XYZ file of C-alpha atoms in Angstrom:
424
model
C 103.036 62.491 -206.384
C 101.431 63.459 -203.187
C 103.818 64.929 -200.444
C 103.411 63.279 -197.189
C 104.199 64.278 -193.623
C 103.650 62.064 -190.440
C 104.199 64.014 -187.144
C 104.409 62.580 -183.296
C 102.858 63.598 -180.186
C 101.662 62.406 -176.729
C 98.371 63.704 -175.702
C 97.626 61.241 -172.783
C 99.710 61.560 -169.698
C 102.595 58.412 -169.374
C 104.979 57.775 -167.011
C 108.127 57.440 -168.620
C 111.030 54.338 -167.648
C 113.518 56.062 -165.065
C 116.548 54.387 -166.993
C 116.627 55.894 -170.102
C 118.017 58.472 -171.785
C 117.479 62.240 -170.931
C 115.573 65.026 -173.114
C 117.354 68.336 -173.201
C 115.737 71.966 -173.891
C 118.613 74.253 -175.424
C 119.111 77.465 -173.378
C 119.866 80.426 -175.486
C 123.846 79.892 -175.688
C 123.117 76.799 -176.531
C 124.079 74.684 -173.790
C 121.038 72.328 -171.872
C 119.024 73.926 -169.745
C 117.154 70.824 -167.828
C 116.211 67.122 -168.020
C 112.596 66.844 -168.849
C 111.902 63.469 -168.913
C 113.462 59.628 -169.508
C 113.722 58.317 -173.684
C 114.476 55.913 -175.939
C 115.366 55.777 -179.457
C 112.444 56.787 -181.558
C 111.750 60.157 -178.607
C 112.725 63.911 -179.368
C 115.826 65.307 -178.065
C 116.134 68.629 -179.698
C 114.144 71.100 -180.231
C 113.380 72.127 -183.800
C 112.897 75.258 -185.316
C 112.166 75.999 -189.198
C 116.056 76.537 -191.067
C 113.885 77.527 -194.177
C 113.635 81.484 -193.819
C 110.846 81.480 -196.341
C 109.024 78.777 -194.591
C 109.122 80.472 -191.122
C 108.069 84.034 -192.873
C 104.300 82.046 -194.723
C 103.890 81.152 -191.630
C 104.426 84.130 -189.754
C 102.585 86.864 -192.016
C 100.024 83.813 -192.441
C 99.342 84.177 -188.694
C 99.950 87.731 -188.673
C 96.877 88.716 -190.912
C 93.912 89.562 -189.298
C 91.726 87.402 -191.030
C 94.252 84.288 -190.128
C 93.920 85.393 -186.234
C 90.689 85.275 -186.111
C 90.429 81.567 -187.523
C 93.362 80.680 -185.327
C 91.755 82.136 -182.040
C 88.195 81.153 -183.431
C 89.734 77.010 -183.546
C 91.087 77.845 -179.878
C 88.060 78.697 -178.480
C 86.133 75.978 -180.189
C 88.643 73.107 -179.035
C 88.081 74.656 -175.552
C 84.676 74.888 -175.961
C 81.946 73.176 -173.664
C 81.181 69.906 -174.278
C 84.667 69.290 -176.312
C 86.402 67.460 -174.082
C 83.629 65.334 -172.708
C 82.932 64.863 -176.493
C 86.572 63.479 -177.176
C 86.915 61.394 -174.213
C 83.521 59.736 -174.100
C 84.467 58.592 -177.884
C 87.825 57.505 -177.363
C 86.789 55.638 -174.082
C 84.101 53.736 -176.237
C 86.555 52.601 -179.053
C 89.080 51.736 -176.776
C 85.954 49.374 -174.936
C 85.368 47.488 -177.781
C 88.720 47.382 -179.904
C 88.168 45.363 -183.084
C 91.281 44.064 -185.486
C 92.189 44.125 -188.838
C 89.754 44.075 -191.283
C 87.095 43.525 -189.225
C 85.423 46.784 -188.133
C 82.010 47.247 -187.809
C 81.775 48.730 -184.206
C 84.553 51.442 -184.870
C 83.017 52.121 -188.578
C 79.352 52.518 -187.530
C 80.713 54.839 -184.778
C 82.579 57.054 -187.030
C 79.874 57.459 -189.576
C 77.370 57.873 -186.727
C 79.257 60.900 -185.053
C 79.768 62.177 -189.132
C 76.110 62.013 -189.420
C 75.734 64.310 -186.940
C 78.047 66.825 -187.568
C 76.116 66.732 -190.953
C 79.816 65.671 -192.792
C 79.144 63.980 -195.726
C 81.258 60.580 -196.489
C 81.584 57.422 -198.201
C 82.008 53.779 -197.065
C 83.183 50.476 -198.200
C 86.720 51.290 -198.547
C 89.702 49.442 -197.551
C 88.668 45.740 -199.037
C 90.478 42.500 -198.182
C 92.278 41.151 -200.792
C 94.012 38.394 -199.061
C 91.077 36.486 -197.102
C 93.735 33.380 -197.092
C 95.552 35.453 -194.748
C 93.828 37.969 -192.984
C 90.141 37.426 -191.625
C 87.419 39.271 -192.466
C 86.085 40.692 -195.764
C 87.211 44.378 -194.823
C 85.492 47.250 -196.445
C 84.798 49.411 -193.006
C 87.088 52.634 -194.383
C 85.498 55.610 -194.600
C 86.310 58.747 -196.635
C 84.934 62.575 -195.535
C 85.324 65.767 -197.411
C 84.802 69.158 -195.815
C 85.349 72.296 -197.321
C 84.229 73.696 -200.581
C 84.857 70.700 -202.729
C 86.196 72.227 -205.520
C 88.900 70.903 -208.073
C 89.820 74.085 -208.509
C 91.400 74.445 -205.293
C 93.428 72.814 -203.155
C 92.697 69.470 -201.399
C 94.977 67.657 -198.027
C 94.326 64.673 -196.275
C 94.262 63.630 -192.784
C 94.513 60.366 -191.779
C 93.598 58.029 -188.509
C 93.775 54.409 -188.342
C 91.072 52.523 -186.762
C 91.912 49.153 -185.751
C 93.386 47.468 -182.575
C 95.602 44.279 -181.596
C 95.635 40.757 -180.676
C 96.716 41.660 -176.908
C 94.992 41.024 -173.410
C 94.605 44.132 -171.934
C 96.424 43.696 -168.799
C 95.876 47.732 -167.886
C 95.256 48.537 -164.095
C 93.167 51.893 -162.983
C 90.837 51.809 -166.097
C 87.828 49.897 -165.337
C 85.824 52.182 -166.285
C 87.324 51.740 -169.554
C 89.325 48.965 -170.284
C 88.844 46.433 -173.229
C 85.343 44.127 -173.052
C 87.410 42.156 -175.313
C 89.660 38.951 -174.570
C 92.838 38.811 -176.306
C 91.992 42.380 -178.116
C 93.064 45.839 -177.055
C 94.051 49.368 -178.493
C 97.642 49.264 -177.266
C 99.079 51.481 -179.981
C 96.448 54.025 -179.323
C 94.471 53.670 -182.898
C 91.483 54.420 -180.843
C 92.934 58.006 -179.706
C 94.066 58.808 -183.252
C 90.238 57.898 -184.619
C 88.925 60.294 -181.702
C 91.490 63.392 -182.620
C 90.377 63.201 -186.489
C 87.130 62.985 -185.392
C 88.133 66.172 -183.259
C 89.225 67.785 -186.301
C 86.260 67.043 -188.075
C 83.955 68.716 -185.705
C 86.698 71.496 -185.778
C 86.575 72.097 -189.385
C 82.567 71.550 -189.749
C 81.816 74.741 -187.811
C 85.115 76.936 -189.771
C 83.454 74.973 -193.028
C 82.495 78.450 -195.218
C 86.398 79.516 -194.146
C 88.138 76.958 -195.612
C 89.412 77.881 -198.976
C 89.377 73.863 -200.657
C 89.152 70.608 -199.165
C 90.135 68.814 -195.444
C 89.501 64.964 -196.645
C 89.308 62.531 -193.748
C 90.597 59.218 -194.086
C 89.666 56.543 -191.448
C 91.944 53.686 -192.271
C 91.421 49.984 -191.279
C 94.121 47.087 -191.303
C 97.494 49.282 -190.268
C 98.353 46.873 -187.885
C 100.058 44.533 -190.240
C 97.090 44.451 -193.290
C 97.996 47.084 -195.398
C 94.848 48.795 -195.079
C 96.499 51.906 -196.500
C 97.494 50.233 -199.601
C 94.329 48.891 -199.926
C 92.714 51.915 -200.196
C 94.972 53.626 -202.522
C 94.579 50.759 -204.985
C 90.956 51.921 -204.389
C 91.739 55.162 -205.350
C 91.553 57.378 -202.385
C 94.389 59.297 -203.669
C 92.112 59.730 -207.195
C 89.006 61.078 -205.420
C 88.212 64.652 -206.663
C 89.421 66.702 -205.690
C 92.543 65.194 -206.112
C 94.718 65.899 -203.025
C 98.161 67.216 -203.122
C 99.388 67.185 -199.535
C 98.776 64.254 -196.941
C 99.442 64.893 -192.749
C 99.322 61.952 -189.991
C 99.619 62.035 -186.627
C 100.757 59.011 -184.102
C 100.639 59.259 -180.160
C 104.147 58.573 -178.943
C 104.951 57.119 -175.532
C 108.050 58.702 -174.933
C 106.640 62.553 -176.015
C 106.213 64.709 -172.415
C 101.883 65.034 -172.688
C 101.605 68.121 -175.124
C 105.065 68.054 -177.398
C 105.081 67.302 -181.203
C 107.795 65.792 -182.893
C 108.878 65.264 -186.223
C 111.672 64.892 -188.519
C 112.401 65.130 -192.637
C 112.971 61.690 -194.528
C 112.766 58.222 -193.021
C 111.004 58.518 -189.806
C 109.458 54.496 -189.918
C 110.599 51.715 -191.106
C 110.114 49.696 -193.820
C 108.549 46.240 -192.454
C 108.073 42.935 -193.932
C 106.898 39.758 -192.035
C 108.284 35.993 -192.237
C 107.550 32.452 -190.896
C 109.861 29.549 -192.029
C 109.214 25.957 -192.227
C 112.189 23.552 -190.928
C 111.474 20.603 -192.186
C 113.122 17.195 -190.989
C 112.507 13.829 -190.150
C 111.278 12.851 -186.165
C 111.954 9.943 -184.178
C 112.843 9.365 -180.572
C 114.910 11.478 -178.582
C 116.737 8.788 -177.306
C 118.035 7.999 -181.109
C 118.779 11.419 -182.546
C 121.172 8.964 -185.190
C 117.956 8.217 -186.631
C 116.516 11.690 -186.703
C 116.906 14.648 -188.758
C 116.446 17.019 -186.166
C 114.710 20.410 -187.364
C 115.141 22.190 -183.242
C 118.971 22.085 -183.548
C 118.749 23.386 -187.670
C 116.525 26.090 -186.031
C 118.694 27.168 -183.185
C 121.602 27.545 -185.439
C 119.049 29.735 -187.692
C 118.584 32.110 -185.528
C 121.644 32.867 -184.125
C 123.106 32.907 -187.567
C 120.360 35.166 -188.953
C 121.522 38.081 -186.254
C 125.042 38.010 -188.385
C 123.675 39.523 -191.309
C 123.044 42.853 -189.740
C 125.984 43.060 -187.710
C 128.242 41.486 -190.685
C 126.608 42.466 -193.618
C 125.072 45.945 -193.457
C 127.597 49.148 -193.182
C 127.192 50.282 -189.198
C 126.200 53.887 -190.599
C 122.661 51.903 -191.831
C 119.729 50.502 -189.772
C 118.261 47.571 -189.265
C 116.831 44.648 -187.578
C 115.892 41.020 -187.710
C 114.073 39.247 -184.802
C 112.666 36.362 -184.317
C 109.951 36.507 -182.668
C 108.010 33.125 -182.206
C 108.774 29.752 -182.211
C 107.059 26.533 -181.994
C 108.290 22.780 -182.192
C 107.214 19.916 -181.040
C 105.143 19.000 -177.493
C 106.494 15.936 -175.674
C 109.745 16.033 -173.565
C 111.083 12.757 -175.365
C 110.511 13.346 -179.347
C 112.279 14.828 -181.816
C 109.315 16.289 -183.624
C 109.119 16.827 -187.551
C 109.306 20.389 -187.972
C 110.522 23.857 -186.606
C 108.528 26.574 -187.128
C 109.701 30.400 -187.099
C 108.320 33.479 -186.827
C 109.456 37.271 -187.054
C 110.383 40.693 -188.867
C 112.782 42.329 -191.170
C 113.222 46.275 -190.848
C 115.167 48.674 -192.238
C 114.535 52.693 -193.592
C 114.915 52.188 -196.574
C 112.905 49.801 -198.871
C 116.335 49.022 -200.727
C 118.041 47.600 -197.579
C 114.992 45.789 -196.456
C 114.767 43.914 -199.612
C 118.698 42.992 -199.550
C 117.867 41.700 -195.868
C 115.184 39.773 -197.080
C 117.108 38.145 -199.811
C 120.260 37.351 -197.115
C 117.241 35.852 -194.569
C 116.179 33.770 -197.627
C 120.033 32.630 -198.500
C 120.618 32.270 -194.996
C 117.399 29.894 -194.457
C 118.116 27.697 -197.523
C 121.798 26.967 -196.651
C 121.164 26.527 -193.036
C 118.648 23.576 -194.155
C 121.198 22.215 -196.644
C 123.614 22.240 -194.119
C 121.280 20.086 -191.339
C 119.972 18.023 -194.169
C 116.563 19.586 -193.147
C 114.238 21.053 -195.859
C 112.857 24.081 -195.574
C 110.121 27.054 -196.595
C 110.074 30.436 -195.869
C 106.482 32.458 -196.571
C 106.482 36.531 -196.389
C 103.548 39.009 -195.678
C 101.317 39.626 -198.822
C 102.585 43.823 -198.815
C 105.975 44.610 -196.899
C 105.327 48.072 -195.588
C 107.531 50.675 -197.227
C 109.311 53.634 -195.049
C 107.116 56.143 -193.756
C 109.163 59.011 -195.380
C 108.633 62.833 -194.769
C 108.672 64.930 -197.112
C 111.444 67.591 -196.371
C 110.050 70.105 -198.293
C 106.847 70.038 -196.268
C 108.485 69.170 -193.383
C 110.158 72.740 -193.542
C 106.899 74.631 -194.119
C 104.875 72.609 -191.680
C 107.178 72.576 -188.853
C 106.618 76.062 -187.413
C 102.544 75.573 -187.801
C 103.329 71.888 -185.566
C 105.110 74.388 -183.019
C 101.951 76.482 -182.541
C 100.175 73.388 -180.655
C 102.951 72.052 -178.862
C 103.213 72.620 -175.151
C 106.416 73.898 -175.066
C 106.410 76.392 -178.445
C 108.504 74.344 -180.380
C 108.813 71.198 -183.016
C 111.120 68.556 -181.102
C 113.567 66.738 -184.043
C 112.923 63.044 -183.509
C 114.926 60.020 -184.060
C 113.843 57.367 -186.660
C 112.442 54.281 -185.179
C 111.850 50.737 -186.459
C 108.557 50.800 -185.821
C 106.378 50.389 -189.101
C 103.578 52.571 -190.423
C 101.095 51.815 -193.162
């Protein structure tokens, strides 16, 4: 099984909500030496440093070598090279102009394999297929896959992986004309575009260190993580089969509550598990004036949802997470009918792919006896692929965490809380 680590960072300068809670910096007796900047769950509080002796030591004598400096001050120079930043920007700038969703990717695609054709990176396309056009548009297939190194099976192979596409959200964004989404109703507001623009970084990194690296740096640009399973998708491919077969994967997600510079991380569960639902309340309409006559789906639906926020509070242990929300709602659209049917929308999370499927099951119990109990019938539909716990592996955690240190502002690895947020 491939070992997997997902690390945090802000790149991009953010001004932070005055009322939340404080970051700390440990002085050496321990104590806090200063409040850096506001947080909320989900944002680095400590700092980290690696508790694995062995771990810290690779990496020391790693960087220690001669050979080792040289590639680490020959990547510093190139990152800081001319032309590097305008490079960076002027891509991200364009992707975030013309954000694209889901499945359907051309723009972002043919931009990535146009800036891989000229750093001479060979790839491959088509990945990433929709296989559920009944609920996702677009036929997919705009993933792309890039090797660079020596290719060999006899040595080892890591991943690095971006997504690619946007969301359904008016950009609303003042002080970025120059910028700002040529789309209605579409924007990059969780930063996919910046995290297709630092792999593409990397790529133009690792294409001039190339005859350096001892086996293979595959990219993987990943449509459809906003709620499409794109990643799955292109596992059942066979991304993970390619040869050479990769051992070790690495992701990276821009974090709103990081000071610009720090990485953050943690071992185990640092997403959630995810899964999607919309429920059907279905009665029988009339006029509001004769609710006798009516089985009234709007009063079934309110006593839905405050019910369903019992079952975290009164069914899962307060040393677990989780959440339920619902999120959308729609009923009726005249001020004097009871209308037909209730419809409801929202999410399930947990952090561990056990306790979201017991929370789905309660939702589901919940739903049908609420119904019963209104004399309403009802439905309740789920996402085609819940999206299991982004989960770190610990081991790799340990040996990566000093080498995440090196390129954060600060010199150290900030410990992060889990969040709810999903990741696929």
């Amino acid at each position: 099984m491939m070992k997997i680590t997902l690390f945090i960072a802000m790149t991009l300068a953010v001004t932070s909500p005055a009322s939340a809670l404080p970051f700390g910096t440990k002085s050496p007796d321990g104590g806090t030496e200063k409040q850096e900047m506001a947080s909320v769950r989900g944002a680095a509080k400590e700092v980290s440093r690696s508790q694995t002796p062995e771990a810290s030591a690779v990496v020391e004598s790693f960087f220690e070598s001669s050979d080792s400096g040289s590639l680490q001050e020959t990547l510093h120079a190139l990152s800081n090279a001319d032309g590097m930043h305008d490079f960076l920007q002027s891509t991200r700038r364009s992707l975030h102009r013309h954000p694209e969703v889901m499945y359907e990717l051309p723009f972002t695609s043919n931009t990535i394999a146009g800036i891989l054709d000229e750093l001479d990176i060979a790839y491959t396309r088509g990945w990433s297929k929709n296989t559920h056009p009944e609920v996702y548009e677009g036929q997919g297939g705009y993933g792309i896959v890039a090797d660079i190194g020596s290719k060999s099976s006899e040595e080892p192979c890591i991943i690095l992986r971006a997504d690619m596409d946007a969301l359904p959200i008016l950009e609303a964004v003042k002080g970025i004309d120059g910028f700002k989404s040529m789309k209605d109703g579409q924007m990059h507001a969780c930063v996919h575009d910046g995290h297709t623009t630092m792999l593409l970084g990397a790529a133009a990194l690792l294409k001039k260190i190339e005859s350096q690296i001892v086996g293979t740096v595959r990219l993987v640009f990943q449509p459809a993580e906003e709620g499409g399973a794109g990643m799955k998708r292109m596992v059942e491919e066979g991304v993970h089969l390619m040869e050479p077969k990769a051992q070790l994967g690495f992701g990276m997600h821009v974090w709103p509550t990081l000071p610009t510079g720090i990485v953050a991380s943690r071992p185990g569960a640092l997403m959630a598990a995810a899964e999607m639902f919309q429920i059907t309340l279905t009665g029988k309409g009339g006029h509001a004036a004769m609710p006798h006559q009516t089985v009234d789906p709007i009063v079934a639906a309110a006593s839905l949802i405050s019910s369903l926020q019992t079952i975290v509070s009164r069914t899962l242990s307060p040393l677990e997470s989780g959440v339920i929300s619902v999120t959308a709602i729609s009923a009726g659209d005249a001020f004097n009918v009871i209308p037909g049917d209730a419809v409801l929308k929202g999410t399930i999370r947990a952090l561990s792919t056990e306790t979201l499927l017991s929370l789905r099951d309660k939702v589901q119990a919940m739903v049908e006896s609420t119904a019963l109990l209104h004399g309403c019938n009802s439905t309740i539909t789920y996402s085609p692929d819940y999206y299991p716990p982004t989960f770190n592996d610990a081991e790799l955690f340990e040996w990566t965490k000093d080498i995440g240190a090196l390129i954060s502002r600060d010199g150290k690895l900030r410990d992060v809380e889990p969040t709810m947020g999903g990741e696929s």
